[in-house]
mmCIF file of C-alpha atoms and ligand atoms in Angstrom:
data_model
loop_
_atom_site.group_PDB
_atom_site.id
_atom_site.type_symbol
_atom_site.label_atom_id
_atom_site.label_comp_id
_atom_site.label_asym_id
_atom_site.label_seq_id
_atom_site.Cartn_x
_atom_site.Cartn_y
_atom_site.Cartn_z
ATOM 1 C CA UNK A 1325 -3.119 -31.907 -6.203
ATOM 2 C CA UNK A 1326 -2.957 -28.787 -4.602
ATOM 3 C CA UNK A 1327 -4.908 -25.492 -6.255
ATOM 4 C CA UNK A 1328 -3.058 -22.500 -7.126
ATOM 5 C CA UNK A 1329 -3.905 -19.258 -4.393
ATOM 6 C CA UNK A 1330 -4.968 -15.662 -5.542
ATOM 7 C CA UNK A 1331 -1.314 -14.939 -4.016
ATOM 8 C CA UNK A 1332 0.790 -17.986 -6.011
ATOM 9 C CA UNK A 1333 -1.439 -16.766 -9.428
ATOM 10 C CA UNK A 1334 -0.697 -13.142 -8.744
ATOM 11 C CA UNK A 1335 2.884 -13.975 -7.956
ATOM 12 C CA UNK A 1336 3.389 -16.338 -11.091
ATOM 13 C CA UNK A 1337 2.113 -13.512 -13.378
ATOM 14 C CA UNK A 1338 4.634 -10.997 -12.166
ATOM 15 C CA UNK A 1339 6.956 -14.274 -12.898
ATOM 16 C CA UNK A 1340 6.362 -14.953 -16.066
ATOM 17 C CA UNK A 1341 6.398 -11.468 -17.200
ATOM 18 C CA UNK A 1342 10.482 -11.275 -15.442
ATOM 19 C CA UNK A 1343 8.816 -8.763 -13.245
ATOM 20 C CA UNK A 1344 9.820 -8.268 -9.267
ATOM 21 C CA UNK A 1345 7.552 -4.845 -8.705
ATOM 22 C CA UNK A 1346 3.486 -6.049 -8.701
ATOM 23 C CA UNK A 1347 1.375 -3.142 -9.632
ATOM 24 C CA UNK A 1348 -0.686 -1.442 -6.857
ATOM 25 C CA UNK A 1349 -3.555 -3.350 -8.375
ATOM 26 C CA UNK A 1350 -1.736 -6.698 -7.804
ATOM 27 C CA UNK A 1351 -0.224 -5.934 -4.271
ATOM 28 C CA UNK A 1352 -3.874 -4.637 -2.984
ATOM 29 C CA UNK A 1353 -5.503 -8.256 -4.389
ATOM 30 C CA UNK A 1354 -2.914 -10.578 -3.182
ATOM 31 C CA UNK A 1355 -3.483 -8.444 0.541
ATOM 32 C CA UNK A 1356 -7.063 -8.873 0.044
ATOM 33 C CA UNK A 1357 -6.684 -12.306 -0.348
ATOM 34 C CA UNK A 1358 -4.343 -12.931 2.760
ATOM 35 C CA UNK A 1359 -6.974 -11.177 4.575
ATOM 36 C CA UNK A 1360 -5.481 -7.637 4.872
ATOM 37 C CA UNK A 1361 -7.481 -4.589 5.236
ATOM 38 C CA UNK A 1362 -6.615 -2.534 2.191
ATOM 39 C CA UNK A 1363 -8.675 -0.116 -0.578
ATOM 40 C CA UNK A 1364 -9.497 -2.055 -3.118
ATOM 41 C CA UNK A 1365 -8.506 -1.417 -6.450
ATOM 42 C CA UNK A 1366 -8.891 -2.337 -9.672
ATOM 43 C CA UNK A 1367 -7.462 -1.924 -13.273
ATOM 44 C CA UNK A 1368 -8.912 0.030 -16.056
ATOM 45 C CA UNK A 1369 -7.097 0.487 -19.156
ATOM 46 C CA UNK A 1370 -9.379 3.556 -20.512
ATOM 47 C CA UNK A 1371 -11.296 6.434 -19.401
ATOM 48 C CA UNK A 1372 -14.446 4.274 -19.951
ATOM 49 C CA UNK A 1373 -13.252 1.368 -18.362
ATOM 50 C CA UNK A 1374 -12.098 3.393 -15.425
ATOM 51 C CA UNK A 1375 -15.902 5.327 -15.446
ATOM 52 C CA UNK A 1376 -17.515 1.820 -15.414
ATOM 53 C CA UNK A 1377 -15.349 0.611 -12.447
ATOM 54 C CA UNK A 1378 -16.242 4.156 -10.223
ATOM 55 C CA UNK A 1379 -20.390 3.342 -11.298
ATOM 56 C CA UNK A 1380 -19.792 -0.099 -9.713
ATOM 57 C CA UNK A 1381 -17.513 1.264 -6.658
ATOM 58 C CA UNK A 1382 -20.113 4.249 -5.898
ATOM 59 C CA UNK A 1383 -18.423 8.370 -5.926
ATOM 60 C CA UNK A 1384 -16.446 9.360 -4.517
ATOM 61 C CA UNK A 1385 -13.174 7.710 -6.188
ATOM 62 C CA UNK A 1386 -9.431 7.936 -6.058
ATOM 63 C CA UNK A 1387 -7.837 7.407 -9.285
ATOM 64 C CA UNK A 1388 -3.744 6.768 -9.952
ATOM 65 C CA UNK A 1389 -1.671 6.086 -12.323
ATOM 66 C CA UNK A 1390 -0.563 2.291 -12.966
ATOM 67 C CA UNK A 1391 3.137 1.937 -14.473
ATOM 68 C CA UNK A 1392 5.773 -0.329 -13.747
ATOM 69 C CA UNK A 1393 8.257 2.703 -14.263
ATOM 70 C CA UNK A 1394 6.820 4.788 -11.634
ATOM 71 C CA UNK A 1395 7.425 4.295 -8.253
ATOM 72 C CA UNK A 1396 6.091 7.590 -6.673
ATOM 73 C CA UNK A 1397 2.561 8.207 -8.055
ATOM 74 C CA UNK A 1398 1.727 11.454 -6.861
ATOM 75 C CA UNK A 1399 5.447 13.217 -7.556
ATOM 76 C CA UNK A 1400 4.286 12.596 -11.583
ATOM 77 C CA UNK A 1401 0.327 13.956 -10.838
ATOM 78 C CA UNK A 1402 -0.206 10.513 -10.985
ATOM 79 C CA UNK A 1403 -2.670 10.500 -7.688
ATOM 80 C CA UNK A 1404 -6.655 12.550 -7.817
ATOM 81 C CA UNK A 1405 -8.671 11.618 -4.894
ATOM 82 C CA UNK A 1406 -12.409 12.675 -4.238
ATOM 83 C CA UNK A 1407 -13.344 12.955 -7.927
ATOM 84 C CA UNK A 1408 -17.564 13.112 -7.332
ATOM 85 C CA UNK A 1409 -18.663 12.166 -10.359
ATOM 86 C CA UNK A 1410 -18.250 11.191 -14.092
ATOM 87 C CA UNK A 1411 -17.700 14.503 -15.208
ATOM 88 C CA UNK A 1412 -14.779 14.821 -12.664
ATOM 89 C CA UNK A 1413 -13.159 11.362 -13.667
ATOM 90 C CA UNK A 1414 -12.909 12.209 -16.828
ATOM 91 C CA UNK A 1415 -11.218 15.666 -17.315
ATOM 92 C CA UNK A 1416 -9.213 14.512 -14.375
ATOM 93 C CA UNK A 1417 -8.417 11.082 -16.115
ATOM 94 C CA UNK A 1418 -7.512 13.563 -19.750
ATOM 95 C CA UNK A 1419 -5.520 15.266 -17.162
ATOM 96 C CA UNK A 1420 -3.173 13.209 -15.176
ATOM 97 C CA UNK A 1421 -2.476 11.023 -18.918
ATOM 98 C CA UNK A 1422 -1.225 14.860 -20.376
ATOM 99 C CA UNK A 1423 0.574 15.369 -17.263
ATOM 100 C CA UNK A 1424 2.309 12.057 -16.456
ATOM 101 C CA UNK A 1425 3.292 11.786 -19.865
ATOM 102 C CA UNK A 1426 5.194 14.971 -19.612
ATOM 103 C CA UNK A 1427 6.923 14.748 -16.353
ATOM 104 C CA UNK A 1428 7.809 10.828 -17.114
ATOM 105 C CA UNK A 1429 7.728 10.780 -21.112
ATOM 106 C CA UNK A 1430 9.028 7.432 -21.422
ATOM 107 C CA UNK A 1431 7.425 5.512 -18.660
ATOM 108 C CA UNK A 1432 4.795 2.556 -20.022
ATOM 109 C CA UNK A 1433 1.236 3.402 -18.617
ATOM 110 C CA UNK A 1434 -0.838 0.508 -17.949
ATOM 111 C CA UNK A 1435 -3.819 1.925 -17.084
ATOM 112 C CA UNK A 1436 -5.290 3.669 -14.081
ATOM 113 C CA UNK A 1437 -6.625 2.063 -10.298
ATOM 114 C CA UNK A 1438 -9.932 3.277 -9.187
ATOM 115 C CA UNK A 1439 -10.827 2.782 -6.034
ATOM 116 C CA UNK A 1440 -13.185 3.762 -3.294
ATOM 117 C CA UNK A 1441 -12.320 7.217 -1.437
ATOM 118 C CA UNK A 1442 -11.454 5.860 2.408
ATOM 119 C CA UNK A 1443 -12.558 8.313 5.255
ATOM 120 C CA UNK A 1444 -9.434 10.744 6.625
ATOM 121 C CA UNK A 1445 -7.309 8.832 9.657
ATOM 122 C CA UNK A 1446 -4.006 9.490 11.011
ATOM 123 C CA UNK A 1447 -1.731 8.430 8.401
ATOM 124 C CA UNK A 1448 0.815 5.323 9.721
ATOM 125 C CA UNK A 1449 3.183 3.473 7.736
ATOM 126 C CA UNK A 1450 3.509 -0.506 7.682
ATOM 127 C CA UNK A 1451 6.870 -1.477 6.061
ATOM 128 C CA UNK A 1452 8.978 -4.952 5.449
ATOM 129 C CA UNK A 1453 12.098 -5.367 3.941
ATOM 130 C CA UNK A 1454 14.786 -7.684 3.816
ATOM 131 C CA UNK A 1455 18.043 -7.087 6.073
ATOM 132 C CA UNK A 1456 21.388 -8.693 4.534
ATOM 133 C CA UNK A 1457 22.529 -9.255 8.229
ATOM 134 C CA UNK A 1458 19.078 -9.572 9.953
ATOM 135 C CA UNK A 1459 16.302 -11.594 6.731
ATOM 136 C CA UNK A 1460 13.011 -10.016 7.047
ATOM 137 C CA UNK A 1461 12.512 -7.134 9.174
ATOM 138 C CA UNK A 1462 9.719 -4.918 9.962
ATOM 139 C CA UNK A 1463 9.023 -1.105 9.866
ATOM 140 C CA UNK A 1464 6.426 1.095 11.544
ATOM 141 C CA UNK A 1465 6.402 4.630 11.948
ATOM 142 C CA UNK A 1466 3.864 7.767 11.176
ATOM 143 C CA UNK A 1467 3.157 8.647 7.722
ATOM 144 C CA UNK A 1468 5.022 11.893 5.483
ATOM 145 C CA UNK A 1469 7.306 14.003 7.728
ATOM 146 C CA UNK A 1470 7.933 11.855 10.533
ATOM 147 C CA UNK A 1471 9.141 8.566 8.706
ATOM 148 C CA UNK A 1472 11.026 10.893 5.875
ATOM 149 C CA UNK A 1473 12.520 13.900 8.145
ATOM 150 C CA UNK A 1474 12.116 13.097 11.056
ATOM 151 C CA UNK A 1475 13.093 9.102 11.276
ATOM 152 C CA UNK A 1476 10.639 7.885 13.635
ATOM 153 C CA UNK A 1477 10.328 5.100 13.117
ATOM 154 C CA UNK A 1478 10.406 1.588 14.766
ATOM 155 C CA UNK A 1479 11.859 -1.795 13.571
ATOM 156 C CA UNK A 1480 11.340 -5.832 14.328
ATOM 157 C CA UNK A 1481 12.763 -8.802 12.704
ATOM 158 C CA UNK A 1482 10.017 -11.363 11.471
ATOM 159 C CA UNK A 1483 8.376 -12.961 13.285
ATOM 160 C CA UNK A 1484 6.963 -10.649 15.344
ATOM 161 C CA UNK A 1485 5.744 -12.050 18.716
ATOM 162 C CA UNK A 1486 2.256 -9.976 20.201
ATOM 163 C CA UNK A 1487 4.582 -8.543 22.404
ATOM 164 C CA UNK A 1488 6.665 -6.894 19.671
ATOM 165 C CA UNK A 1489 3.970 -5.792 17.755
ATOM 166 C CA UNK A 1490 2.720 -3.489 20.891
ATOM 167 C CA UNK A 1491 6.038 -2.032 21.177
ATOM 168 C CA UNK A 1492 6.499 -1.163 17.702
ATOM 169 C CA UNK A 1493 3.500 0.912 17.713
ATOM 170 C CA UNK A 1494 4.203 2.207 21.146
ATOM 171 C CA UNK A 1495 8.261 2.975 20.990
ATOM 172 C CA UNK A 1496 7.911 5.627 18.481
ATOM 173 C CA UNK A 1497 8.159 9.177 19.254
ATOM 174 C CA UNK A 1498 4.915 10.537 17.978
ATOM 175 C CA UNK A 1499 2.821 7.799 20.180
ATOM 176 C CA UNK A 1500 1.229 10.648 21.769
ATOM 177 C CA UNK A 1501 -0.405 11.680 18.227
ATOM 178 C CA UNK A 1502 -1.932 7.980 17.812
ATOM 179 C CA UNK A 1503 -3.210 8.314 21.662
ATOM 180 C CA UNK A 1504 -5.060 11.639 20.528
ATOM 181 C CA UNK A 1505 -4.078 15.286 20.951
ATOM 182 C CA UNK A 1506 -6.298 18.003 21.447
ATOM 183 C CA UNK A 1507 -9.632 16.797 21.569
ATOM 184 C CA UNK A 1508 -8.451 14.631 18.062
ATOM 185 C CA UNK A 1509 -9.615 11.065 18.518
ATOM 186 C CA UNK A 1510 -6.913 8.312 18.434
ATOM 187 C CA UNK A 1511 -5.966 5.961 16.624
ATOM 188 C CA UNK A 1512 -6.947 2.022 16.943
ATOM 189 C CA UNK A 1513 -3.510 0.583 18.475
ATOM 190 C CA UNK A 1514 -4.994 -2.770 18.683
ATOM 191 C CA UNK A 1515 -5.963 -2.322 14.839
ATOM 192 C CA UNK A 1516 -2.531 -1.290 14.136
ATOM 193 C CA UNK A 1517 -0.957 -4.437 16.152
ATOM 194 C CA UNK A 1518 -2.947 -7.164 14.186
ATOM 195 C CA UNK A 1519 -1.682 -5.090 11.203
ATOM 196 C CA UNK A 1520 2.219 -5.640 12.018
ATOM 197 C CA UNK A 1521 1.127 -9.443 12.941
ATOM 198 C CA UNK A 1522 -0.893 -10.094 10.045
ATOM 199 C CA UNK A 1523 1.983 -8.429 7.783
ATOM 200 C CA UNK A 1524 4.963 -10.157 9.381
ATOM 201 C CA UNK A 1525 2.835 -13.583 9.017
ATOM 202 C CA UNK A 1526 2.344 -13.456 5.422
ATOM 203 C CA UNK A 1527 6.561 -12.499 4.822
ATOM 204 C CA UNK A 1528 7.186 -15.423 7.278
ATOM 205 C CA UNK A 1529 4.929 -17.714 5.125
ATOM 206 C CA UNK A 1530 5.935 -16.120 1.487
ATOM 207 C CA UNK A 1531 9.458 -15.776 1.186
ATOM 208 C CA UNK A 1532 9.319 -14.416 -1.793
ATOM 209 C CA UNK A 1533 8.115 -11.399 -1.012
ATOM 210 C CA UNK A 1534 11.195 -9.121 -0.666
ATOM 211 C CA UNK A 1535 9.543 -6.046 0.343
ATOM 212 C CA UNK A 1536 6.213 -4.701 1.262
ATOM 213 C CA UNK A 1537 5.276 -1.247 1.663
ATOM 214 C CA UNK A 1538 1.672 -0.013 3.252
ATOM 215 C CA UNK A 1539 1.744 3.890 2.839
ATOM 216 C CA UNK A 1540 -0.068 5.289 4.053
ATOM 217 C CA UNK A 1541 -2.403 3.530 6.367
ATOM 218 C CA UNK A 1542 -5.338 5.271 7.112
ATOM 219 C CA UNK A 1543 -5.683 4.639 11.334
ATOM 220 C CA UNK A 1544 -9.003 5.194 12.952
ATOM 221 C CA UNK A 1545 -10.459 5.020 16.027
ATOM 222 C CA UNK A 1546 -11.632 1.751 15.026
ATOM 223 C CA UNK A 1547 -9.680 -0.255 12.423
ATOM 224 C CA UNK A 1548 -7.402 0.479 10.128
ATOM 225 C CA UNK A 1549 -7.333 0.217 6.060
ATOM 226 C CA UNK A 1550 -3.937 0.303 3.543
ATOM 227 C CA UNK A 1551 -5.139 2.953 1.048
ATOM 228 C CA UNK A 1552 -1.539 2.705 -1.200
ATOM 229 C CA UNK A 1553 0.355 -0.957 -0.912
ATOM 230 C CA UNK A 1554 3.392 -1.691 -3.052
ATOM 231 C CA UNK A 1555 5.311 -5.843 -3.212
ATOM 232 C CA UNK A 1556 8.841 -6.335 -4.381
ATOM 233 C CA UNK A 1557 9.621 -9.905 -4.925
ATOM 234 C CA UNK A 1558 12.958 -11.313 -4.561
ATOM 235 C CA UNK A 1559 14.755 -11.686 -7.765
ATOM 236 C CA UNK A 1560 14.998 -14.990 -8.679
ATOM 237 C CA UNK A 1561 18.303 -15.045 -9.775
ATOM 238 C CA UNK A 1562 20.531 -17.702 -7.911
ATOM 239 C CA UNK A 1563 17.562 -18.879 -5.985
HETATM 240 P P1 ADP B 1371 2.170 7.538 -3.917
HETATM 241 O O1 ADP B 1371 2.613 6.580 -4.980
HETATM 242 O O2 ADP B 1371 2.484 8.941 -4.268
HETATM 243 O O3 ADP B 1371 2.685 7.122 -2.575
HETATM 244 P P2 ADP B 1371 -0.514 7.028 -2.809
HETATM 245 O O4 ADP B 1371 -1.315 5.914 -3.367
HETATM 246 O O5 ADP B 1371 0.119 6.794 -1.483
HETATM 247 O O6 ADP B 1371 0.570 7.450 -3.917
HETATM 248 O O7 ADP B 1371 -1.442 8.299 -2.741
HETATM 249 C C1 ADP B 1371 -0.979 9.557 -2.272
HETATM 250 C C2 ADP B 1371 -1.867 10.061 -1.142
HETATM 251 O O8 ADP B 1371 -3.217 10.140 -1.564
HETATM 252 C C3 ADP B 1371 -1.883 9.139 0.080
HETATM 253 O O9 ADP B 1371 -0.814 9.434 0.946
HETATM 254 C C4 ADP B 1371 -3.235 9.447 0.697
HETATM 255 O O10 ADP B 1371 -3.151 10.600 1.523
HETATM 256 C C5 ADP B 1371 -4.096 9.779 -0.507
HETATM 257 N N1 ADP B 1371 -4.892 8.593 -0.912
HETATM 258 C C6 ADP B 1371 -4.475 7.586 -1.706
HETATM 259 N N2 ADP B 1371 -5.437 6.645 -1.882
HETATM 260 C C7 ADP B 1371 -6.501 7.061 -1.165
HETATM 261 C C8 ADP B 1371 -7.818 6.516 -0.925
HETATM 262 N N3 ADP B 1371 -8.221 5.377 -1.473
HETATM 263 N N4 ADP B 1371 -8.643 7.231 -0.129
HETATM 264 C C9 ADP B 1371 -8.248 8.408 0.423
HETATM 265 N N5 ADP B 1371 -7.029 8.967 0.246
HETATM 266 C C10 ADP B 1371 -6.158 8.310 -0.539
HETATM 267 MG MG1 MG B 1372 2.007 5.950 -1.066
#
C-alpha cells in the first residue's frame, strides 16, 4: 500500500471540505513539499498564536489575512510586511481584523499567515492555468504593471521542454530589467527557468491542479523564492 503525500493530504482536505481554492497556507506547503522555493507560512488562528509563530520564525514578519472569500489580500489591508517585533504584530494584527472586517464584512476569516520577511528582488510572476483549447498552459511575465497594464507577458503549454523555459523568460519585453539596468543587479534567469520547469512538472504530474498562481516571485541575483502562491483545483464535478 502506497502512503498518502503532503500534496494528496493537502489536496483531500480541500476535498472533503467541497473546496477548489487552498489557502495560501496550503498552496505554500504542498510547494514546499514538491520541492518549490516559496516563503513559508503558517496558520495562526489568534493574535497569540500568530506572536508564537513570528518568536519561532525570527522578526522581521509578514502577516496576511487567511479567508477563503478573499482573493486579493492586500486590496482589503489584508497584507503588513516588516512588522519588527511583538509590539508591531499586534496593533497591526488588531488592525488589519478592524479593517478587513469593514471593507469585506461578510467574508469568513480563518486566521492570519506569518511568515518570514524575504529580502527585496525584482518581482516576476509564475502562472498556470488551464486552456479549453490548449489543457495546461503556462504564464510568465514581470510582476504589478507590466503583467496587469502592460501585458507582457509570455505563455507555454505544459510540458515545457528546457528550451521553452529559456524563452519564456527571455521573449518578454522587459528582459532587459531581469538582465540589470543601471548599475541594478539582475535577476537569476537560470533560477527563474528551473522555476517554469519545476512548476510545469508538478501540473503535468497533478492534474488536478487547475490553476497555480506565484505572485510575486521575488528574483535575485541568485535564486529565486514565491513570497504569495495561490492553487485552484479542478472542480470535481463530471470528473
Ligand atoms: P495579494 O493577495 O494582495 O496578492 P501578496 O501575498 O502577494 O498579497 O502580498 C502583497 C505584496 O506584499 C507582494 O506583492 C510583495 O511585494 C509583498 N510581500 C508579500 N509577502 C512577502 C514576504 N514574505 N516578504 C516580503 N514581501 C512580501
Ligand atoms: Mg500576490
Amino acid at each position: 500500500m502506497t502512503s498518502l503525500t503532503v500534496t494528496d493530504t493537502i489536496i483531500n482536505q480541500a476535498r472533503s471540505e467541497g473546496r477548489s481554492l487552498l489557502s495560501e497556507v496550503e498552496s505554500k506547503n504542498l510547494l514546499v513539499a514538491e520541492g518549490i522555493s516559496v516563503t513559508d507560512a503558517q496558520l495562526a488562528k489568534d493574535v497569540d498564536e500568530a506572536t508564537s509563530v513570528a518568536e519561532s520564525l525570527g522578526y522581521p514578519v509578514v502577516m496576511k489575512i487567511i479567508s477563503p472569500d478573499i482573493a486579493h489580500k492586500s486590496d482589503v489591508g489584508g497584507v503588513v510586511v516588516g512588522l519588527a517585533d511583538s509590539n508591531e504584530l499586534k496593533s497591526a494584527y488588531e488592525e488589519m481584523m478592524t479593517k478587513v472586517t469593514s471593507v469585506a464584512s461578510t467574508a469568513r476569516i480563518d486566521g492570519v499567515s506569518v511568515q518570514s520577511m524575504a529580502e527585496p528582488g525584482i518581482e516576476v510572476i509564475v502562472g498556470a492555468t488551464t486552456d479549453p483549447q490548449f489543457g495546461p498552459v503556462m504564464m510568465f511575465g514581470l510582476g504589478g504593471v507590466f503583467v496587469e497594464v502592460l501585458k507582457d507577458v509570455s505563455f507555454r503549454i505544459v510540458p515545457l521542454e528546457p528550451r521553452d523555459a529559456k524563452q519564456m523568460v527571455r521573449e518578454i519585453d522587459a528582459l532587459p530589467i531581469l538582465e540589470g539596468v543601471r548599475g541594478q543587479e539582475g535577476a537569476d534567469l537560470q533560477a527563474l527557468e528551473a522555476l517554469l520547469l519545476s512548476v510545469s512538472e508538478l501540473i503535468e504530474r497533478r492534474p488536478e491542479i487547475a490553476e497555480l498562481d506565484l505572485n510575486p516571485v521575488f528574483a535575485y541575483s541568485n535564486g529565486a523564492i514565491a513570497v504569495d502562491a495561490r492553487i485552484v483545483l479542478d472542480s470535481q464535478d463530471g470528473v
